[in-house]
CSV table of C-alpha atoms and ligand atoms in Angstrom, one decimal:
chain,number,residue,atom,x,y,z
A,224,MET,CA,0.5,0.2,-0.1
A,225,LYS,CA,1.5,3.1,-1.1
A,226,TYR,CA,0.7,7.5,-0.6
A,227,ILE,CA,0.7,9.5,-3.3
A,228,SER,CA,0.2,13.8,-2.7
A,229,THR,CA,-2.6,14.9,-3.1
A,230,ARG,CA,-0.8,17.4,-6.0
A,231,GLY,CA,1.0,14.8,-7.6
A,232,GLY,CA,4.6,15.7,-7.4
A,233,ALA,CA,5.5,13.8,-4.8
A,234,GLU,CA,7.2,9.9,-4.6
A,235,PRO,CA,4.9,7.4,-3.3
A,236,VAL,CA,5.5,6.4,0.4
A,237,ASP,CA,4.4,3.6,2.9
A,238,PHE,CA,2.4,4.7,5.3
A,239,VAL,CA,5.0,4.8,7.3
A,240,SER,CA,7.3,7.5,5.6
A,241,ALA,CA,3.6,9.1,5.4
A,242,CYS,CA,2.6,9.5,8.8
A,243,LEU,CA,6.1,10.3,9.7
A,244,ALA,CA,6.0,13.1,7.4
A,245,GLY,CA,3.0,14.8,7.5
A,246,LEU,CA,2.9,17.2,4.5
A,247,ALA,CA,4.1,16.0,0.9
A,248,PRO,CA,7.5,17.4,-0.3
A,249,ASP,CA,5.6,18.8,-2.8
A,250,GLY,CA,3.0,20.6,-0.2
A,251,GLY,CA,0.3,18.4,-1.2
A,252,LEU,CA,-1.6,15.7,1.4
A,253,TYR,CA,-0.9,12.3,1.0
A,254,MET,CA,-3.6,9.8,0.4
A,255,PRO,CA,-3.6,6.3,-0.5
A,256,GLN,CA,-3.0,4.7,-3.8
A,257,SER,CA,-6.1,3.2,-3.6
A,258,TRP,CA,-8.7,1.9,-0.3
A,259,PRO,CA,-7.8,-1.3,1.7
A,260,GLN,CA,-11.2,-3.2,2.1
A,261,ILE,CA,-12.1,-3.5,5.8
A,262,THR,CA,-14.9,-5.6,7.0
A,263,PRO,CA,-16.7,-4.0,9.2
A,264,PRO,CA,-16.6,-4.8,12.9
A,265,ALA,CA,-19.0,-7.4,14.8
A,266,PRO,CA,-20.9,-6.0,17.1
A,267,ASP,CA,-19.0,-7.2,19.8
A,268,GLU,CA,-15.6,-6.9,18.6
A,269,ALA,CA,-13.0,-4.4,20.7
A,270,TYR,CA,-12.3,-1.6,19.8
A,271,THR,CA,-8.5,-1.7,20.5
A,272,VAL,CA,-9.5,-5.2,17.5
A,273,THR,CA,-11.2,-3.0,15.3
A,274,ALA,CA,-8.1,-0.2,15.3
A,275,ALA,CA,-5.6,-2.5,15.0
A,276,ARG,CA,-7.4,-4.0,12.0
A,277,VAL,CA,-8.2,-0.8,10.5
A,278,PHE,CA,-4.4,-0.1,11.1
A,279,ALA,CA,-3.4,-2.9,9.6
A,280,GLY,CA,-4.9,-2.3,6.4
A,281,PHE,CA,-3.9,1.0,5.9
A,282,ALA,CA,-0.2,0.2,7.1
A,283,GLY,CA,0.2,-3.0,4.5
A,284,GLU,CA,3.3,-4.3,5.8
A,285,THR,CA,4.9,-2.0,7.4
A,286,ILE,CA,4.2,-2.5,10.4
A,287,ALA,CA,3.3,-6.0,12.1
A,288,HIS,CA,-0.1,-7.0,12.8
A,289,ALA,CA,0.7,-8.5,16.4
A,290,ASP,CA,2.8,-5.0,17.1
A,291,LEU,CA,-0.6,-3.1,16.2
A,292,LEU,CA,-2.2,-5.1,18.4
A,293,ALA,CA,-0.6,-4.0,21.3
A,294,MET,CA,-0.2,-0.5,20.0
A,295,CYS,CA,-3.6,-0.2,19.8
A,296,GLU,CA,-4.1,-1.4,23.6
A,297,ARG,CA,-1.4,0.7,25.1
A,298,ALA,CA,-2.8,3.7,23.4
A,299,TYR,CA,-6.6,3.0,24.5
A,300,SER,CA,-5.3,1.8,28.0
A,301,SER,CA,-5.2,5.6,28.9
A,302,PHE,CA,-9.6,6.3,28.4
A,303,ALA,CA,-12.1,6.1,30.5
A,304,HIS,CA,-14.7,4.2,28.7
A,305,GLN,CA,-14.0,0.9,27.5
A,306,SER,CA,-15.5,1.4,24.0
A,307,VAL,CA,-13.6,4.3,23.7
A,308,ALA,CA,-16.8,6.1,21.9
A,309,PRO,CA,-19.7,5.1,23.8
A,310,LEU,CA,-23.6,6.1,22.2
A,311,THR,CA,-25.8,8.0,24.3
A,312,GLU,CA,-29.2,8.7,23.4
A,313,LEU,CA,-30.0,12.6,23.0
A,314,GLY,CA,-33.6,12.5,22.1
A,315,ARG,CA,-35.6,10.6,19.8
A,316,ASN,CA,-33.2,9.3,16.5
A,317,VAL,CA,-30.2,11.9,17.3
A,318,TRP,CA,-27.5,9.9,19.6
A,319,MET,CA,-24.3,11.9,20.8
A,320,MET,CA,-21.0,9.7,20.1
A,321,GLU,CA,-18.6,10.9,23.3
A,322,LEU,CA,-15.1,10.9,22.0
A,323,HIS,CA,-14.0,13.0,25.3
A,324,HIS,CA,-12.6,9.6,27.4
A,325,GLY,CA,-9.5,10.8,26.9
A,326,PRO,CA,-6.4,11.3,29.2
A,327,THR,CA,-7.4,15.3,27.4
A,328,LEU,CA,-11.0,15.6,27.4
A,329,ALA,CA,-11.5,15.8,23.2
A,330,PHE,CA,-11.6,13.5,20.6
A,331,LYS,CA,-7.9,14.4,19.6
A,332,ASP,CA,-6.8,11.8,22.1
A,333,VAL,CA,-8.6,8.7,19.9
A,334,ALA,CA,-5.6,9.6,17.1
A,335,MET,CA,-2.6,11.1,19.1
A,336,GLN,CA,-2.1,8.0,21.5
A,337,ILE,CA,-2.0,6.0,19.1
A,338,ILE,CA,0.6,8.1,16.4
A,339,ALA,CA,2.9,8.5,19.5
A,340,GLN,CA,3.4,4.6,19.6
A,341,ILE,CA,3.7,4.4,15.7
A,342,TYR,CA,6.1,6.9,15.8
A,343,ASP,CA,7.8,5.2,19.4
A,344,HIS,CA,7.7,1.9,16.8
A,345,ALA,CA,9.7,3.7,13.9
A,346,LEU,CA,12.1,5.8,15.7
A,347,GLU,CA,12.8,2.6,17.9
A,348,ARG,CA,13.8,1.1,14.9
A,349,SER,CA,15.6,3.8,13.1
A,350,GLY,CA,17.7,5.6,15.5
A,351,GLU,CA,16.5,8.7,14.5
A,352,ARG,CA,15.4,11.6,16.5
A,353,LEU,CA,12.5,14.2,15.4
A,354,SER,CA,11.3,17.2,16.7
A,355,ILE,CA,7.5,17.2,15.9
A,356,ILE,CA,6.0,20.1,15.3
A,357,CYS,CA,1.7,21.2,15.8
A,358,ALA,CA,0.0,24.3,15.4
A,359,THR,CA,-3.0,24.3,17.8
A,360,SER,CA,-6.7,25.9,17.9
A,361,GLY,CA,-6.6,24.3,21.6
A,362,ASP,CA,-7.1,20.7,21.5
A,363,THR,CA,-4.6,18.7,19.2
A,364,GLY,CA,-1.6,20.4,21.2
A,365,GLY,CA,-3.0,19.2,24.6
A,366,ALA,CA,-3.8,15.5,23.3
A,367,ALA,CA,-0.1,16.1,21.5
A,368,ALA,CA,1.6,16.8,24.8
A,369,ALA,CA,0.1,13.9,26.8
A,370,ALA,CA,0.5,11.2,24.3
A,371,PHE,CA,4.3,12.4,23.7
A,372,ALA,CA,5.1,13.0,27.3
A,373,GLY,CA,8.5,11.7,28.1
A,374,ALA,CA,8.8,10.1,23.8
A,375,ARG,CA,11.8,8.5,24.2
A,376,HIS,CA,12.7,9.7,20.4
A,377,SER,CA,10.9,12.7,19.9
A,378,ASP,CA,11.0,16.2,20.6
A,379,LEU,CA,7.8,18.0,20.5
A,380,TYR,CA,6.9,21.6,19.9
A,381,ILE,CA,3.6,22.6,19.9
A,382,LEU,CA,2.5,26.7,18.7
A,383,HIS,CA,-1.0,28.2,20.4
A,384,PRO,CA,-2.0,31.8,19.7
A,385,HIS,CA,-1.9,33.5,23.3
A,386,GLU,CA,-4.9,34.0,24.8
A,387,ARG,CA,-7.0,32.3,22.5
A,388,ILE,CA,-7.5,29.0,24.1
A,389,SER,CA,-8.9,28.0,27.1
A,390,PRO,CA,-6.6,28.0,30.3
A,391,VAL,CA,-8.2,24.4,30.6
A,392,GLN,CA,-6.6,23.9,26.9
A,393,ARG,CA,-4.1,25.5,27.8
A,394,ARG,CA,-2.3,23.5,31.1
A,395,PHE,CA,-3.2,20.5,29.1
A,396,MET,CA,-0.3,20.6,26.9
A,397,THR,CA,1.9,23.2,29.3
A,398,THR,CA,1.8,21.4,32.7
A,399,THR,CA,3.1,17.8,31.6
A,400,GLY,CA,6.6,19.1,33.2
A,401,LEU,CA,8.6,16.3,30.5
A,402,ALA,CA,11.6,18.2,29.5
A,403,ASN,CA,10.7,16.9,25.4
A,404,VAL,CA,7.3,19.0,25.5
A,405,HIS,CA,8.0,22.6,24.1
A,406,ASN,CA,5.3,25.3,24.6
A,407,LEU,CA,5.1,28.1,22.3
A,408,ALA,CA,2.3,31.1,23.2
A,409,ILE,CA,2.5,33.0,19.7
A,410,ASP,CA,1.4,36.0,19.5
A,411,GLY,CA,-1.4,35.8,16.4
A,412,ASP,CA,-4.4,33.4,15.4
A,413,PHE,CA,-4.1,29.9,14.5
A,414,ASP,CA,-4.3,30.5,11.3
A,415,ASP,CA,-0.6,32.3,12.3
A,416,CYS,CA,0.4,29.4,13.7
A,417,GLN,CA,-0.2,27.0,11.0
A,418,ALA,CA,2.1,29.5,8.3
A,419,ILE,CA,4.2,29.8,10.4
A,420,VAL,CA,4.4,25.4,10.1
A,421,LYS,CA,3.5,25.1,7.0
A,422,ALA,CA,6.5,27.5,6.4
A,423,LEU,CA,9.3,25.9,8.6
A,424,PHE,CA,8.1,22.2,6.2
A,425,ALA,CA,8.7,24.3,2.9
A,426,ASP,CA,12.2,24.9,3.9
A,427,LYS,CA,14.2,21.5,2.9
A,428,GLY,CA,17.0,22.4,4.8
A,429,PHE,CA,15.4,23.1,8.1
A,430,VAL,CA,13.3,20.1,7.7
A,431,ALA,CA,16.5,18.2,7.5
A,432,GLU,CA,18.8,20.0,10.1
A,433,VAL,CA,16.1,19.4,12.6
A,434,GLY,CA,14.6,16.1,11.8
A,435,LEU,CA,11.1,18.2,11.4
A,436,SER,CA,7.9,15.8,11.5
A,437,GLY,CA,4.4,16.6,12.0
A,438,VAL,CA,1.3,15.8,13.6
A,439,ASN,CA,-1.7,18.3,12.7
A,440,SER,CA,-4.6,17.0,11.2
A,441,ILE,CA,-4.0,16.4,8.2
A,442,ASN,CA,-1.4,13.6,9.6
A,443,SER,CA,-2.6,10.2,7.8
A,444,ALA,CA,-2.8,8.1,10.5
A,445,ARG,CA,-5.1,10.5,12.4
A,446,ILE,CA,-7.6,10.2,9.7
A,447,VAL,CA,-7.1,6.2,10.1
A,448,ALA,CA,-7.5,6.0,13.7
A,449,GLN,CA,-11.1,8.4,13.2
A,450,ALA,CA,-12.5,6.4,11.1
A,451,VAL,CA,-12.6,3.3,13.7
A,452,TYR,CA,-15.3,4.9,15.9
A,453,TYR,CA,-17.6,5.3,12.7
A,454,ALA,CA,-16.8,1.7,11.9
A,455,SER,CA,-17.6,1.0,15.9
A,456,VAL,CA,-20.6,3.3,16.4
A,457,GLN,CA,-22.3,1.9,12.9
A,458,VAL,CA,-22.3,-1.2,13.8
A,459,LYS,CA,-24.2,-0.7,17.5
A,460,ILE,CA,-26.5,1.2,15.0
A,461,GLY,CA,-27.5,-1.3,12.5
A,462,SER,CA,-28.8,0.7,10.5
A,463,LYS,CA,-28.9,3.8,7.9
A,464,ALA,CA,-26.8,6.8,10.2
A,465,ARG,CA,-26.5,10.6,9.2
A,466,PHE,CA,-23.5,11.6,11.4
A,467,ILE,CA,-23.5,15.5,12.7
A,468,VAL,CA,-19.8,16.8,12.8
A,469,PRO,CA,-19.1,19.9,14.3
A,470,SER,CA,-16.1,20.6,11.9
A,471,GLY,CA,-12.8,23.0,11.8
A,472,ASN,CA,-10.3,21.4,9.4
A,473,MET,CA,-12.4,18.5,8.5
A,474,GLY,CA,-10.2,15.5,9.4
A,475,ASP,CA,-13.3,14.3,12.0
A,476,ALA,CA,-15.7,14.6,8.6
A,477,LEU,CA,-13.1,13.3,6.4
A,478,ALA,CA,-12.6,10.0,8.8
A,479,GLY,CA,-15.7,9.3,8.2
A,480,TYR,CA,-15.7,9.2,4.4
A,481,VAL,CA,-12.7,7.7,4.8
A,482,ALA,CA,-14.4,4.5,6.8
A,483,ALA,CA,-17.4,4.5,3.9
A,484,LYS,CA,-14.8,4.1,0.9
A,485,CYS,CA,-12.9,1.1,3.2
A,486,GLY,CA,-16.2,-0.8,2.9
A,487,LEU,CA,-16.9,0.4,6.7
A,488,LEU,CA,-19.9,2.0,6.4
A,489,PRO,CA,-22.0,-0.7,4.4
A,490,TYR,CA,-25.3,1.6,4.7
A,491,GLY,CA,-24.4,4.1,2.8
A,492,PHE,CA,-22.0,7.5,3.6
A,493,GLU,CA,-24.3,10.7,5.2
A,494,CYS,CA,-21.8,13.5,6.6
A,495,HIS,CA,-23.2,17.2,8.1
A,496,CYS,CA,-20.8,19.6,9.1
A,497,ALA,CA,-21.8,22.0,11.3
A,498,VAL,CA,-19.2,25.2,12.0
A,499,ASN,CA,-19.3,28.2,13.8
A,500,GLU,CA,-19.4,31.6,12.1
A,501,ASN,CA,-16.3,30.7,11.1
A,502,ASP,CA,-17.8,29.3,8.0
A,503,ALA,CA,-15.5,28.8,5.4
A,504,LEU,CA,-15.8,25.3,5.1
A,505,ALA,CA,-19.7,26.1,4.5
A,506,ARG,CA,-18.6,28.8,2.1
A,507,ILE,CA,-16.9,26.1,0.2
A,508,LEU,CA,-18.7,23.0,0.0
A,509,ASN,CA,-22.4,24.7,-0.3
A,510,ALA,CA,-21.0,27.1,-2.9
A,511,GLY,CA,-17.2,26.4,-3.9
A,512,GLU,CA,-15.9,29.9,-2.8
A,513,MET,CA,-12.6,29.4,-1.3
A,514,LYS,CA,-11.2,32.6,0.9
A,515,ARG,CA,-8.5,33.7,2.9
A,516,GLU,CA,-10.3,35.9,5.8
A,517,ALA,CA,-9.0,36.1,9.7
A,518,ALA,CA,-10.8,33.9,11.7
A,519,VAL,CA,-13.3,35.4,14.3
A,520,MET,CA,-13.1,34.1,17.9
A,521,THR,CA,-16.1,32.3,19.2
A,522,PRO,CA,-17.3,30.2,22.1
A,523,SER,CA,-16.4,27.3,20.2
A,524,PRO,CA,-12.3,28.0,19.5
A,525,ALA,CA,-11.3,24.4,18.7
A,526,MET,CA,-13.5,25.3,14.8
A,527,ASP,CA,-11.9,28.7,14.7
A,528,ILE,CA,-10.5,27.9,11.3
A,529,SER,CA,-10.5,29.7,8.4
A,530,VAL,CA,-8.9,27.2,5.8
A,531,PRO,CA,-9.4,24.2,6.4
A,532,SER,CA,-6.7,21.7,6.0
A,533,ASN,CA,-8.5,18.7,5.2
A,534,PHE,CA,-10.6,20.1,2.8
A,535,GLU,CA,-7.9,19.6,0.2
A,536,ARG,CA,-8.1,16.0,-0.1
A,537,VAL,CA,-12.2,16.4,-0.4
A,538,LEU,CA,-11.2,18.2,-3.4
A,539,TYR,CA,-8.8,15.9,-4.7
A,540,GLU,CA,-11.9,13.2,-4.2
A,541,ALA,CA,-14.4,15.2,-6.1
A,542,SER,CA,-12.0,15.9,-8.7
A,543,GLY,CA,-11.6,12.1,-9.7
A,544,GLY,CA,-8.2,12.0,-7.7
A,545,ASP,CA,-7.2,15.3,-10.2
A,546,ALA,CA,-3.5,16.1,-9.0
A,547,ASP,CA,-2.9,18.7,-11.6
A,548,PHE,CA,-6.6,20.1,-10.6
A,549,VAL,CA,-5.8,20.3,-6.7
A,550,ARG,CA,-2.0,21.7,-7.6
A,551,GLN,CA,-3.7,24.4,-10.1
A,552,THR,CA,-6.5,25.1,-7.6
A,553,TYR,CA,-4.2,25.7,-4.3
A,554,GLU,CA,-1.3,27.5,-6.3
A,555,ALA,CA,-4.2,30.6,-7.8
A,556,TYR,CA,-5.9,30.0,-4.1
A,557,GLY,CA,-2.1,30.8,-2.8
A,558,ARG,CA,-1.8,34.0,-4.5
A,559,SER,CA,-4.8,35.5,-4.5
A,560,GLY,CA,-6.4,34.3,-1.4
A,561,GLU,CA,-9.9,33.3,-3.6
A,562,VAL,CA,-10.5,30.7,-6.2
A,563,ALA,CA,-14.5,30.0,-6.8
A,564,LEU,CA,-14.6,26.3,-7.8
A,565,PRO,CA,-16.7,24.9,-10.8
A,566,ASP,CA,-20.0,24.3,-10.0
A,567,SER,CA,-19.4,20.4,-11.4
A,568,ILE,CA,-16.7,19.8,-8.4
A,569,VAL,CA,-19.7,21.5,-6.2
A,570,ALA,CA,-22.1,19.2,-6.9
A,571,GLU,CA,-19.0,16.2,-6.2
A,572,PHE,CA,-19.4,17.4,-2.9
A,573,ALA,CA,-22.8,16.5,-1.9
A,574,ALA,CA,-22.1,12.9,-4.2
A,575,LEU,CA,-19.5,12.4,-2.0
A,576,GLY,CA,-22.2,13.1,0.9
A,577,PHE,CA,-20.7,16.1,2.2
A,578,THR,CA,-23.2,19.1,3.4
A,579,ALA,CA,-23.0,22.0,5.3
A,580,ALA,CA,-23.9,24.7,7.8
A,581,ARG,CA,-23.2,27.7,9.6
A,582,VAL,CA,-24.4,27.7,13.2
A,583,SER,CA,-23.8,31.4,14.6
A,584,ASN,CA,-22.7,32.0,18.6
A,585,ALA,CA,-26.0,33.1,20.2
A,586,GLU,CA,-27.5,29.1,18.6
A,587,THR,CA,-24.6,27.6,19.9
A,588,LYS,CA,-24.9,29.1,23.6
A,589,ALA,CA,-29.0,28.6,23.1
A,590,GLU,CA,-28.4,25.3,22.2
A,591,MET,CA,-26.3,24.4,25.3
A,592,VAL,CA,-28.8,25.5,27.3
A,593,ARG,CA,-31.4,24.0,25.8
A,594,VAL,CA,-29.7,20.9,26.5
A,595,LEU,CA,-29.2,20.8,29.9
A,596,ASP,CA,-32.6,22.1,30.7
A,597,GLU,CA,-34.2,18.9,28.7
A,598,THR,CA,-31.2,16.4,29.4
A,599,GLY,CA,-29.0,17.4,32.7
A,600,TRP,CA,-26.1,16.8,30.8
A,601,GLN,CA,-23.8,19.5,30.1
A,602,ILE,CA,-22.5,19.9,26.4
A,603,CYS,CA,-19.2,21.6,25.1
A,604,PRO,CA,-19.8,24.6,22.9
A,605,HIS,CA,-18.3,22.0,19.9
A,606,THR,CA,-20.4,19.4,20.3
A,607,ALA,CA,-23.6,22.3,21.0
A,608,VAL,CA,-23.0,23.1,17.6
A,609,GLY,CA,-24.0,19.5,16.5
A,610,THR,CA,-26.5,19.0,17.9
A,611,PHE,CA,-27.9,22.1,17.0
A,612,GLU,CA,-27.7,21.2,13.7
A,613,ALA,CA,-29.2,17.5,14.5
A,614,ARG,CA,-32.5,19.2,15.6
A,615,ARG,CA,-32.7,21.7,13.1
A,616,GLU,CA,-33.0,19.4,10.6
A,617,PRO,CA,-34.8,16.5,12.0
A,618,ARG,CA,-35.1,13.3,9.4
A,619,GLY,CA,-37.3,11.2,10.5
A,620,ASP,CA,-36.1,7.2,10.4
A,621,VAL,CA,-32.7,8.1,9.5
A,622,VAL,CA,-30.5,7.9,12.7
A,623,SER,CA,-28.7,11.3,13.4
A,624,VAL,CA,-25.6,10.5,15.4
A,625,VAL,CA,-23.5,13.9,16.6
A,626,LEU,CA,-20.2,13.9,17.3
A,627,ALA,CA,-19.8,15.1,20.6
A,628,THR,CA,-15.8,16.3,20.3
A,629,ALA,CA,-15.4,17.0,23.7
A,630,HIS,CA,-16.1,17.6,27.1
A,631,ALA,CA,-17.8,20.3,28.8
A,632,ALA,CA,-15.2,20.8,31.4
A,633,LYS,CA,-12.9,22.1,28.9
A,634,PHE,CA,-14.6,25.0,28.2
A,635,PRO,CA,-15.8,26.0,31.8
A,636,GLU,CA,-16.3,29.8,31.4
A,637,THR,CA,-18.4,28.8,28.3
A,638,VAL,CA,-20.8,26.6,30.0
A,639,LYS,CA,-20.7,29.0,32.6
A,640,ALA,CA,-21.6,31.5,31.1
A,641,ALA,CA,-24.2,30.3,28.7
A,642,THR,CA,-25.7,28.1,31.6
A,643,GLY,CA,-24.6,29.3,34.9
A,644,GLN,CA,-22.6,26.5,36.6
A,645,ASP,CA,-19.7,25.1,36.9
A,646,ALA,CA,-18.4,22.4,34.9
A,647,ALA,CA,-16.2,20.1,36.5
A,648,LEU,CA,-13.2,18.6,35.6
A,649,PRO,CA,-13.9,14.7,36.1
A,650,ALA,CA,-11.6,13.4,38.7
A,651,ARG,CA,-8.9,11.8,36.5
A,652,CYS,CA,-7.5,14.6,35.3
A,653,GLY,CA,-6.1,15.3,38.4
A,654,ASP,CA,-4.2,18.5,39.6
A,655,ILE,CA,-3.8,20.1,36.2
A,656,ALA,CA,-5.4,23.2,37.9
A,657,SER,CA,-2.7,24.4,40.2
A,658,ARG,CA,0.2,22.5,38.7
A,659,ALA,CA,3.1,24.8,37.4
A,660,GLU,CA,2.9,25.9,33.8
A,661,VAL,CA,6.2,26.2,31.3
A,662,PHE,CA,5.4,28.3,28.2
A,663,GLU,CA,7.0,30.7,26.1
A,664,ARG,CA,6.0,33.7,24.7
A,665,LEU,CA,7.1,34.6,20.6
A,666,PRO,CA,5.8,37.2,18.5
A,667,ALA,CA,4.5,35.4,14.9
A,668,GLU,CA,7.7,35.3,13.2
A,669,LEU,CA,9.2,32.6,11.3
A,670,GLY,CA,12.5,33.2,11.9
A,671,ILE,CA,12.1,33.8,15.6
A,672,VAL,CA,9.9,30.4,16.3
A,673,GLY,CA,12.6,28.4,13.7
A,674,ASP,CA,15.7,29.6,15.6
A,675,TYR,CA,14.1,28.2,19.2
A,676,VAL,CA,13.2,24.5,17.1
A,677,ARG,CA,17.1,24.6,16.1
A,678,LYS,CA,18.1,25.6,19.1
A,679,HIS,CA,16.2,23.3,21.6
A,680,SER,CA,16.4,20.2,19.0
A,681,GLY,CA,17.8,17.2,20.1
A,682,LYS,CA,17.9,18.5,23.4
A,683,GLY,CA,14.8,17.6,25.5
A,684,ALA,CA,16.1,13.7,25.8
A,685,MET,CA,15.6,12.3,29.0
B,262,PLP,C1,-10.4,20.0,16.4
B,262,PLP,C2,-11.7,20.2,17.1
B,262,PLP,C3,-12.5,20.1,16.5
B,262,PLP,C4,-12.4,20.2,14.6
B,262,PLP,O1,-12.3,18.9,14.2
B,262,PLP,P1,-11.6,19.5,12.6
B,262,PLP,O2,-11.2,17.7,12.6
B,262,PLP,O3,-10.0,20.0,12.7
B,262,PLP,O4,-12.6,19.5,12.1
B,262,PLP,C5,-14.3,20.1,16.4
B,262,PLP,N1,-14.3,19.8,18.1
B,262,PLP,C6,-13.4,20.0,19.4
B,262,PLP,C7,-13.9,20.0,20.4
B,262,PLP,C8,-12.0,20.1,18.8
B,262,PLP,O5,-11.2,19.6,19.6
């Protein structure tokens, strides 16, 4: 099984290389050359067993099946719920798939815990040391810190937008107390952080010098890890489901598509992307309008994204795998910040199973109150964007499954402002509220961030 770039200008590579590289060298995203066909799980199959089977389909010969199983077991032993993604009923034909039972209370843990295992496995064999860098809008960074803290063969650099993530989100990354985790608070927004990371990857000399690697939402292994929970939930539902996915970079929504392509969603694929007031993704999917705009702050900061990075893979699929078209589109977008996609491509997004809609800040807060009143549950603001959409368009007998992407306690200020209630951290989070934080504040300047990484790379070894 080989992985090729959405822009057509990179050598095909194997699964582990695609995972360690993050971005392809031509600036594109890796896609499998063909979709592995994977048998859906039986209702009683353990989550870790399903996960190992799905990874085996994508990893081919690069990792032995027994190793994959052991890695999945280690990865998911950190979850509070054995089924990893339990379902709860929110109302008639509306369910929530709870993805927040991992160590940092957001769905990013599901992928990051296994990615850290894959890195350790690969680097143990090759004897390399890597500098892993990621930009975070809040949750990826904490999940990466929890997964890579104390990793033996890598240093982790996390760029977060200074004062634009919640204090709890920040504490999950800044309190690990481990020398191989470096937190950089960047004076700018998430897109500034992401732009710096992209530019560092574009500098081939720098990449080689520090052994640069990425675990952002474009990482192939993250998408594979997230496809597993769609499969595990689909078998419990046992009939056609419409997935409603609170979306930012579109990694989670894409994972559902990947699950369907691999035969894991036998009743078909319908994915409704619910976005906040940063509605770039909705404008792209509904009207073909790709337009660069600054992100605005909303109650759901992990979705404050103006350039949804995984959309490039959807565009590749919608064009029938036309890498030249994808490359030209992104070149034009890079030049002018604005592209109008052809109607035929826009029609294809819906044919692939994707729709999208925007939920306002006021609707999000009202939805948090409504769910609390009706069920007694606190939900996080991202999840509320999804449950709002599930109710806006009820679909009769088709079951709606809303991805509950984070725990309410990760956004206590927002929960309090909307509902008047305190959202307490689960006991398993221990003392993160009182531990000392370590982070470095830096301007949004490529040279300064590059120098920081250069200076620390290889030195965080324990
Ligand atoms: C990352 C994140 C999202 C958005 O997921 P994408 O894969 O980027 O679309 C939604 N909700 C929460 C809580 C997140 O952390």
